[in-house]
C-alpha positions as a printed Julia matrix, in Angstrom:
616×3 Matrix{Float64}:
 -108.08  45.65   -2.73
 -106.91  48.6    -0.71
 -108.96  49.55    2.51
 -109.53  52.79    4.26
 -107.05  53.0     7.13
 -108.63  52.96   10.62
 -107.28  55.12   13.53
 -104.22  53.78   15.36
 -103.31  54.5    18.88
  -99.87  56.21   19.38
  -98.04  53.24   20.82
  -94.33  53.03   20.99
  -93.85  50.6    18.29
  -96.91  51.1    16.25
  -96.83  52.22   12.43
  -98.56  55.18   11.1
 -102.23  54.56   10.2
 -101.86  54.54    6.31
  -99.69  51.53    6.39
 -102.77  49.22    6.69
 -103.3   50.41    2.99
 -100.27  48.54    1.82
 -100.53  45.16    0.45
  -98.01  42.4    -0.66
  -94.35  43.31   -1.23
  -94.9   46.99   -0.32
  -96.02  46.26    3.18
  -93.0   43.94    3.83
  -90.93  46.51    2.17
  -91.78  49.4     4.52
  -92.28  47.28    7.64
  -88.82  45.92    7.46
  -87.21  49.1     6.3
  -88.45  51.82    8.66
  -89.07  50.88   12.37
  -90.66  54.16   13.59
  -92.73  55.19   16.42
  -95.66  57.62   16.07
  -94.8   60.71   17.87
  -97.76  63.07   17.55
 -100.91  63.65   15.63
 -101.82  67.27   14.15
 -105.27  68.07   12.77
 -106.0   70.55   10.03
 -109.16  72.34   10.78
 -109.16  75.19    8.2
 -108.08  76.02    4.65
 -106.01  79.07    5.64
 -102.63  79.65    4.12
 -100.98  79.63    7.52
 -101.66  79.93   11.21
 -103.26  77.74   13.81
 -105.12  74.75   12.37
 -103.73  75.32    8.8
 -101.82  72.68    6.7
  -98.77  74.83    6.9
  -98.84  74.95   10.56
  -99.34  71.26   10.99
  -96.23  70.63    8.73
  -94.0   73.08   10.69
  -95.04  71.37   13.83
  -94.53  67.93   12.51
  -91.08  68.73   11.09
  -89.83  69.99   14.61
  -91.27  66.98   16.43
  -88.93  63.86   16.64
  -90.51  60.61   15.51
  -92.99  59.93   12.76
  -96.12  62.34   12.97
  -99.5   62.1    11.49
 -101.4   64.92    9.91
 -105.19  64.5     9.83
 -108.01  66.7     8.33
 -111.16  67.64   10.12
 -112.34  70.7     8.29
 -116.06  71.58    8.9
 -118.52  71.38    6.13
 -119.17  68.82    3.44
 -116.36  70.03    1.29
 -114.49  69.78   -0.88
 -112.03  72.0     0.97
 -109.52  73.95   -1.16
 -106.27  75.11    0.36
 -104.66  77.85   -1.7
 -101.25  78.68   -0.14
  -99.88  82.39   -0.54
  -96.39  81.13   -0.03
  -94.93  77.6    -0.75
  -95.56  75.0     1.83
  -92.64  74.2     4.18
  -90.59  71.09    3.04
  -90.78  67.89    4.83
  -87.48  67.39    6.32
  -87.98  65.3     9.47
  -85.85  62.14    8.99
  -88.6   60.08   10.65
  -91.13  61.5     8.21
  -94.8   62.35    8.42
  -98.04  61.08    7.16
 -100.38  63.59    5.46
 -103.66  61.63    5.19
 -106.43  63.24    3.2
 -108.61  60.17    3.68
 -109.29  61.21    7.39
 -111.33  64.03    5.98
 -115.22  63.09    6.27
 -116.42  61.78    2.98
 -113.17  60.87    1.49
 -112.18  57.39    0.38
 -109.96  55.4    -1.85
 -112.88  52.94   -2.63
 -112.23  49.38   -3.62
 -110.31  50.1    -6.97
 -108.19  53.28   -6.78
 -107.57  55.56   -8.31
 -110.83  55.19  -10.32
 -113.02  54.55   -7.36
 -111.41  57.36   -5.15
 -113.33  60.24   -3.68
 -111.07  63.14   -2.44
 -112.16  66.0    -0.35
 -108.99  67.99    0.25
 -107.55  69.92   -2.66
 -104.16  71.85   -2.63
 -104.27  74.51   -5.27
 -101.22  76.53   -6.34
 -102.63  79.09   -8.35
 -102.09  81.84   -5.81
  -98.38  81.48   -5.48
  -96.07  83.84   -7.19
  -93.08  82.88   -9.32
  -90.34  80.81   -7.79
  -87.54  82.99   -9.2
  -85.49  80.0   -10.31
  -86.34  77.88   -7.23
  -88.75  74.94   -7.36
  -92.4   75.61   -6.03
  -94.02  72.18   -5.82
  -97.11  71.35   -4.09
  -95.33  69.06   -1.51
  -91.56  69.17   -1.25
  -90.17  65.89    0.29
  -86.39  66.28    1.35
  -86.35  63.4     3.82
  -87.44  59.79    4.08
  -90.39  57.85    5.44
  -93.23  60.21    4.34
  -96.64  59.21    3.27
  -98.92  61.6     1.35
 -102.33  60.21    0.24
 -105.92  61.25   -0.68
 -104.99  64.77   -1.81
 -105.85  66.67   -5.04
 -102.69  68.57   -6.17
 -102.93  71.12   -9.02
 -101.8   74.31  -10.61
  -98.39  74.53   -9.09
  -95.53  76.22  -10.93
  -93.3   73.23  -10.89
  -94.01  69.64   -9.61
  -97.09  68.38   -7.8
  -94.82  66.33   -5.52
  -91.11  66.64   -5.53
  -88.87  63.94   -3.83
  -85.45  65.16   -3.77
  -82.27  63.85   -2.09
  -80.33  67.01   -0.77
  -78.47  66.39    2.56
  -78.93  62.58    2.9
  -81.24  60.25    1.36
  -84.94  60.6     0.18
  -86.24  56.97    0.54
  -89.1   54.74    1.61
  -91.7   57.58    0.8
  -95.16  56.21   -0.14
  -97.41  58.41   -2.39
 -100.82  56.78   -2.63
 -104.16  57.67   -4.38
 -103.57  61.35   -5.05
 -105.12  63.27   -7.97
 -102.08  65.23   -9.53
 -102.83  67.6   -12.26
 -106.64  67.41  -12.33
 -109.49  68.89  -10.44
 -111.12  66.78   -7.5
 -113.56  65.04   -9.98
 -110.5   63.62  -11.87
 -112.02  64.76  -15.17
 -110.86  68.3   -15.76
 -107.08  69.18  -16.4
 -105.53  71.63  -13.84
 -101.89  70.87  -14.61
  -98.71  71.45  -12.62
  -95.44  72.3   -14.2
  -96.37  75.33  -16.15
  -92.87  76.96  -15.46
  -90.77  75.38  -18.26
  -87.43  76.76  -16.89
  -86.7   73.51  -15.04
  -87.64  69.97  -15.7
  -91.0   69.3   -13.69
  -93.45  66.48  -13.35
  -96.55  65.55  -11.69
  -94.29  63.46   -9.42
  -90.61  64.23   -9.54
  -87.96  61.86   -7.88
  -84.47  63.22   -8.41
  -80.98  63.78   -7.34
  -79.74  67.08   -8.83
  -76.26  67.53  -10.42
  -73.6   68.44   -7.94
  -75.68  67.11   -5.02
  -72.74  64.73   -3.86
  -73.41  61.15   -2.76
  -77.1   61.46   -2.2
  -79.57  58.72   -2.79
  -83.28  58.57   -3.78
  -84.42  54.94   -3.5
  -87.2   52.51   -2.65
  -89.99  55.2    -2.96
  -93.29  53.84   -4.05
  -95.87  55.59   -6.18
  -99.06  53.77   -6.04
 -102.67  54.03   -7.41
 -102.52  57.93   -8.42
 -104.12  59.85  -10.97
 -101.42  61.64  -12.74
 -102.79  63.58  -15.77
 -103.16  67.13  -17.27
  -99.83  68.22  -16.25
  -97.73  70.64  -18.37
  -94.79  68.35  -18.13
  -94.08  64.63  -17.6
  -96.34  62.7   -15.4
  -93.72  60.92  -13.47
  -90.0   61.79  -13.84
  -87.2   59.71  -12.17
  -83.62  61.34  -12.71
  -80.37  61.62  -11.18
  -76.63  62.22  -11.81
  -73.34  60.81  -10.31
  -72.07  60.79   -7.78
  -75.64  60.69   -6.49
  -77.71  57.63   -7.23
  -81.42  57.02   -7.97
  -82.57  53.45   -8.04
  -85.15  50.77   -6.95
  -88.05  53.08   -6.92
  -91.58  51.49   -7.91
  -94.4   53.04   -9.98
  -97.37  50.82   -9.45
 -101.1   50.82  -10.49
 -101.32  54.55  -11.56
 -103.48  56.11  -14.16
 -101.16  58.43  -16.24
 -102.57  60.45  -18.97
 -106.35  59.65  -18.5
 -109.27  60.8   -16.6
 -110.41  59.05  -13.5
 -112.36  56.6   -15.56
 -109.37  55.65  -17.63
 -111.28  56.08  -20.79
 -110.82  59.83  -21.64
 -107.59  61.52  -22.87
 -106.19  63.93  -20.26
 -102.67  63.72  -21.24
  -99.53  65.04  -19.73
  -97.74  67.38  -22.06
  -94.54  65.18  -22.2
  -93.96  61.69  -21.32
  -96.14  59.63  -19.08
  -93.04  58.22  -17.24
  -89.64  59.58  -17.83
  -86.64  57.66  -16.55
  -83.2   59.34  -17.18
  -79.75  60.48  -16.25
  -78.52  57.25  -14.88
  -81.67  56.05  -12.94
  -81.53  52.36  -12.66
  -83.3   49.27  -11.29
  -86.63  50.99  -11.09
  -89.96  49.33  -11.73
  -93.07  50.43  -13.61
  -95.75  47.92  -13.31
  -99.5   47.74  -13.49
 -100.11  51.14  -14.85
 -102.44  52.66  -17.42
 -100.27  55.03  -19.48
 -102.21  56.53  -22.36
 -103.04  59.89  -23.98
  -99.68  61.51  -23.2
  -98.16  63.82  -25.92
  -94.87  62.37  -26.0
  -93.99  58.85  -25.13
  -95.84  56.34  -22.91
  -92.64  55.44  -21.25
  -89.07  57.13  -22.17
  -85.82  55.68  -20.81
  -82.64  57.7   -21.74
  -79.16  58.43  -20.19
  -76.99  61.32  -20.88
  -74.77  61.17  -23.9
  -72.7   64.21  -23.04
  -71.59  62.84  -19.62
  -71.66  59.12  -20.73
  -74.15  58.22  -18.06
  -76.19  55.24  -18.5
  -79.83  54.45  -17.46
  -80.11  50.73  -16.97
  -81.73  47.68  -15.67
  -85.26  49.41  -15.38
  -88.3   47.03  -15.67
  -91.46  48.03  -17.67
  -93.99  45.28  -17.0
  -97.64  44.52  -16.96
  -98.65  48.09  -18.1
 -101.36  49.09  -20.6
  -99.78  51.63  -22.97
 -101.93  53.42  -25.58
 -105.23  52.08  -24.81
 -108.02  53.15  -22.45
 -109.14  51.07  -19.45
 -111.79  49.61  -21.77
 -108.99  48.46  -24.35
 -110.33  51.17  -26.77
 -107.6   53.3   -28.71
 -106.17  56.11  -26.44
 -102.75  56.53  -27.96
  -99.66  58.33  -26.68
  -98.56  60.81  -29.24
  -95.24  59.19  -30.01
  -93.78  55.7   -29.14
  -95.39  53.46  -26.61
  -91.92  52.8   -24.9
  -88.9   54.62  -26.23
  -85.41  53.72  -25.15
  -83.0   56.46  -26.24
  -85.24  59.12  -27.65
  -87.28  61.78  -25.75
  -89.88  63.82  -27.62
  -89.27  64.77  -31.37
  -85.64  65.93  -30.91
  -84.14  64.4   -27.88
  -81.97  61.74  -29.48
  -79.9   60.82  -26.4
  -79.36  57.01  -26.23
  -77.27  55.67  -23.39
  -79.87  53.25  -21.92
  -78.81  49.69  -21.67
  -79.97  46.43  -20.12
  -83.55  47.45  -19.62
  -86.54  45.11  -19.61
  -89.8   45.66  -21.51
  -92.11  42.89  -20.41
  -93.67  40.57  -19.82
  -97.25  41.33  -20.21
  -97.41  44.85  -21.51
 -100.12  45.78  -23.78
  -98.73  48.35  -26.2
 -101.19  49.57  -28.87
 -102.42  52.43  -31.01
  -99.51  54.76  -30.26
  -98.75  57.54  -32.73
  -95.21  56.08  -33.75
  -93.75  52.64  -32.82
  -94.79  50.2   -30.12
  -91.13  50.08  -28.73
  -88.3   52.14  -30.02
  -84.6   51.58  -29.36
  -82.11  54.29  -30.59
  -78.32  54.44  -29.96
  -76.22  57.6   -29.85
  -73.49  57.62  -32.47
  -70.8   58.56  -30.06
  -70.62  55.05  -28.58
  -70.95  51.69  -30.34
  -72.87  50.09  -27.4
  -74.9   52.47  -25.6
  -78.4   51.11  -26.23
  -77.8   47.21  -26.14
  -79.16  44.31  -24.11
  -82.6   45.76  -23.92
  -84.96  42.81  -23.7
  -88.45  43.0   -25.08
  -90.34  39.82  -24.11
  -93.83  38.44  -23.99
  -95.91  41.5   -24.61
  -98.92  42.3   -26.83
  -97.98  44.82  -29.36
 -100.4   45.86  -32.03
 -102.01  48.57  -34.28
  -99.2   51.07  -33.53
  -98.6   53.64  -36.51
  -94.99  52.49  -36.89
  -93.42  49.28  -36.24
  -94.05  46.97  -33.37
  -90.34  47.05  -32.49
  -87.98  49.63  -34.23
  -84.27  49.22  -33.65
  -82.81  52.54  -34.88
  -85.88  54.67  -35.7
  -85.46  54.05  -39.43
  -88.13  51.44  -40.33
  -87.33  47.89  -40.78
  -83.68  46.84  -40.14
  -83.02  44.07  -42.62
  -80.91  40.91  -41.85
  -77.28  40.68  -42.87
  -75.17  37.52  -43.22
  -73.77  36.39  -39.94
  -75.08  39.49  -38.1
  -71.86  41.37  -37.8
  -73.27  44.78  -37.27
  -73.66  47.07  -34.32
  -76.34  49.58  -33.43
  -79.2   49.56  -30.94
  -79.47  46.02  -29.52
  -76.64  45.28  -31.85
  -79.36  45.45  -34.66
  -79.92  41.62  -33.95
  -81.2   39.79  -36.92
  -84.83  38.75  -36.77
  -85.82  35.13  -37.2
  -87.11  33.84  -40.48
  -90.25  31.55  -40.55
  -89.69  28.72  -43.11
  -92.91  26.81  -42.76
  -96.25  26.66  -40.89
  -98.37  23.49  -41.06
 -101.74  23.47  -39.26
 -103.96  20.56  -38.18
 -106.82  20.41  -35.77
 -106.08  23.53  -33.97
 -102.35  23.22  -33.68
  -99.75  24.9   -35.89
  -96.27  23.44  -36.27
  -93.95  26.53  -37.04
  -90.28  26.09  -38.22
  -87.74  28.66  -38.92
  -84.05  29.58  -38.78
  -82.16  32.46  -37.09
  -78.84  33.77  -38.15
  -77.06  35.48  -35.3
  -73.4   35.85  -34.25
  -73.64  34.69  -30.5
  -74.55  31.17  -29.6
  -77.87  30.5   -31.42
  -78.55  27.62  -29.21
  -78.64  29.75  -26.24
  -81.14  32.29  -27.76
  -84.93  32.4   -27.34
  -87.43  32.58  -30.07
  -90.68  34.05  -29.28
  -93.75  33.23  -31.54
  -96.71  35.67  -31.71
  -99.91  35.77  -33.56
  -99.26  38.74  -35.9
 -101.1   42.0   -36.45
  -99.75  42.72  -40.1
  -98.73  46.21  -41.18
  -97.78  47.91  -44.36
  -94.05  46.89  -43.95
  -95.2   43.33  -43.66
  -93.23  42.99  -40.48
  -96.0   42.57  -38.18
  -96.57  43.36  -34.5
  -97.04  40.65  -32.04
 -100.45  40.99  -30.73
 -100.7   37.64  -28.76
  -97.62  35.7   -27.49
  -98.04  32.13  -28.16
  -94.9   30.22  -27.14
  -91.14  30.08  -27.29
  -88.52  27.92  -28.75
  -84.79  27.34  -28.43
  -82.77  27.06  -31.68
  -80.03  24.17  -32.11
  -76.48  25.26  -32.91
  -77.09  25.88  -36.48
  -79.98  28.26  -35.68
  -82.93  25.88  -36.62
  -86.02  25.73  -34.53
  -89.49  24.23  -34.34
  -92.42  24.96  -31.99
  -96.0   23.56  -31.84
  -98.57  26.28  -30.72
 -102.38  26.33  -30.0
 -104.45  29.47  -30.32
 -104.36  30.08  -33.94
 -106.8   29.78  -36.93
 -106.56  29.53  -40.64
 -107.16  33.23  -40.93
 -104.21  34.23  -38.59
 -100.67  35.37  -39.32
  -97.49  34.61  -37.33
  -94.41  36.72  -36.52
  -91.48  36.15  -34.26
  -88.59  37.82  -32.46
  -85.28  36.61  -31.02
  -83.57  37.45  -27.81
  -79.74  36.51  -27.67
  -77.54  35.41  -24.83
  -76.61  39.03  -24.17
  -80.56  39.87  -23.9
  -80.69  41.99  -27.29
  -84.08  41.44  -28.77
  -84.63  41.85  -32.45
  -87.36  43.52  -34.64
  -90.43  41.4   -35.44
  -89.74  38.99  -38.39
  -91.67  39.09  -41.74
  -95.26  37.84  -41.34
  -96.16  34.43  -42.57
  -99.93  33.29  -43.04
 -101.48  30.27  -41.46
 -102.86  28.53  -44.7
 -103.82  24.92  -45.96
 -105.91  23.89  -43.01
 -107.16  20.32  -43.08
 -108.91  19.04  -40.02
 -107.68  15.42  -39.98
 -107.27  14.75  -36.36
 -104.81  15.93  -33.81
 -101.12  15.79  -34.78
 -100.11  16.05  -31.06
 -101.01  13.19  -28.86
  -98.16  12.99  -26.51
  -98.32  10.5   -23.76
  -97.52  11.81  -20.33
  -96.87   9.88  -17.03
  -98.17  12.59  -14.8
 -101.33  14.7   -14.64
 -100.47  18.25  -15.12
 -102.24  21.65  -15.5
 -100.13  24.36  -17.03
 -100.36  28.07  -16.53
 -102.48  29.86  -19.11
 -101.11  31.79  -21.97
 -101.19  34.79  -22.16
 -101.59  35.82  -18.55
 -102.87  38.49  -17.96
 -105.18  38.45  -21.07
 -107.92  40.68  -22.44
 -109.9   38.68  -24.89
 -108.83  35.06  -24.99
 -106.4   32.6   -23.33
 -105.26  29.11  -23.97
 -105.18  26.51  -21.22
 -103.02  23.44  -21.6
 -103.07  20.17  -19.57
 -101.93  16.53  -19.83
 -103.62  13.39  -19.0
 -101.72   9.92  -18.15
 -104.83   8.02  -18.93
 -108.24   8.51  -20.8
 -111.25   9.26  -18.48
 -113.82  11.96  -17.63
 -112.4   15.39  -17.4
 -113.99  18.72  -16.19
 -112.28  22.06  -16.53
 -114.26  24.97  -14.85
 -113.59  28.66  -14.23
 -114.57  30.3   -10.77
 -114.42  33.87   -9.54
 -112.45  34.93   -6.57
 -115.55  34.32   -4.32
 -115.78  30.75   -5.47
 -118.67  31.06   -7.76
 -118.86  29.04  -11.06
 -118.35  31.32  -14.02
 -117.85  28.91  -16.8
 -117.44  25.19  -17.68
 -114.76  24.82  -20.6
 -114.64  21.06  -20.69
 -117.02  18.44  -19.32
 -116.68  14.89  -20.86
 -114.4   11.97  -21.83
 -110.99  12.71  -23.23
 -107.98  10.6   -24.33
 -104.74  10.45  -22.63
 -102.13  13.06  -23.84
 -101.82  16.85  -24.08
 -104.78  18.93  -24.41
 -105.17  22.58  -25.24
 -108.36  24.63  -24.98
 -109.13  28.25  -25.48
 -111.27  30.42  -23.11
 -112.85  33.47  -24.78
 -115.1   34.96  -21.99
 -117.89  37.18  -23.31
 -119.49  38.57  -20.2
 -116.66  38.21  -17.59
 -115.37  41.59  -16.41
 -111.71  42.46  -15.36
 -110.71  40.39  -12.28
 -108.73  37.49  -10.88
 -110.28  34.06  -11.88
 -109.31  30.32  -10.93
 -109.39  27.45  -13.34
 -109.75  23.96  -11.88
 -109.02  20.77  -13.63
 -110.58  17.47  -12.28
 -110.02  13.87  -13.58
 -109.96  10.45  -12.12
 -110.11  11.77   -8.44
 -107.19  14.14   -9.27
 -107.67  17.92   -9.21
 -105.4   20.91   -9.81
 -106.17  24.63   -9.83
 -104.36  27.81  -11.11
 -104.99  31.61  -11.17
 -105.49  33.87  -14.08
 -106.13  37.5   -14.65
 -108.6   39.03  -17.23
 -107.95  42.64  -18.11
 -110.62  44.14  -20.26
């Protein structure tokens, strides 16, 4: 939970006031990186385009003052207060940075769960600006490091809502928190930025332009913003050598929806675009739905031979609303190598899709991997692991944008992810809630060092299903044979699998097989353990049901209870005598809302507790 920052004194070694908003790794990240003193505080007292008390005047004064400055707002009246510049705001160029804090205006607050809980009172509206004549005209133009922008509505600008660009040195350690970018102040009406299509734009654009020299844009954080309704990409991260753009974090944003997360307010292009050599960026915990192109697009540059690589897409909701209803992106949920309908680019390797993304209802495939024909290995080693992928119009995973890529003997071919053969399921036997699944995989690199992932399947017309629930994984032997025993299935379910090889290529989903022939004749799994052990629930996070496994060294009384974060009892899953061995139970909460919960196992004076996350 993020809290509204309090006022800080301007001590020699004090941090700017918004840093109390940061939690976890972000706080450590900025505290360690930027030891800055607060130099001065400037207060905006009117909505004028320039002159004393204006935002422009405060930016000019902060840029010329050494040290990290703070810009506060104290405009009379209940608001909202709309600032409509008649000329572009001055760029932020002070190396020590400035904090522009819209939450200092009376009545503004991020609330307990931003962006959906936020109330913003300061709006920056670009509709009165003239054309840029080939120059970027963003809302805020950041050309330096250590800046913080929070609590501002930013709309109707010709180019980007916020532009972070490395020009003379680096543009790093900037923190963009809880702004509405491309909507009105209610977060429910589109007022997009980026209507000038002459240059690539985005709601938030982080970039190093071609010919910029050895400039760097790195370690910027985009957190808990509403980025919707723009005439361009929601977020764009791109850069060309010899410059570099890496290690930026896109966290907890709503991208393409309204403030509730349940209504389409999509950006015109991709929700998140990562391209032209961007690498090691993280997209985590976002709601990315309703955008006209892809939810997430990762491409390189085929003409220059520049690879986008090692980007991580995890724990996002892509193609659904906050209530898990369909809210599709127009094309693929995640596209590696293709942008829009015609941008077949390729040149994206070693990216990681997962774990714990939910990718559903999108207009084409769940995940697409496409390789440019000018090189035999420019879209390989893309790992797609432990996600929930279902009900997309096309395949769950498509290697090549050409439908099911069927297996070939010994897997000699090349192509996206080397067109890795998918596993084949040879048998499923089911007894007392446990399914024993056996199969084979025919791949050309060290089968015993590959990983088979097993999913409950959502069948599609191609009969190569999408994996809607990750169940477990298995390691094949040297001959490619594998077996796994899983809980969480019923006699009406289907199963599918993928394989990820030693080089981190992931296959398409395998042919779907049905769970049939159920006879309840007692548990087939009764493994004696010498220790008491509670395992992590699977999947985690989950949205409808999850499986909790534990082992008991001896028989006895057992309780398994679920508590909320305040320590209140939510549910009792198990309360009774159980035999020694491995036990698996399913929890399907009916009334619980999205939150962090704790499950506690007690048996014979021994207890253990773990955390799980429910996402509705």
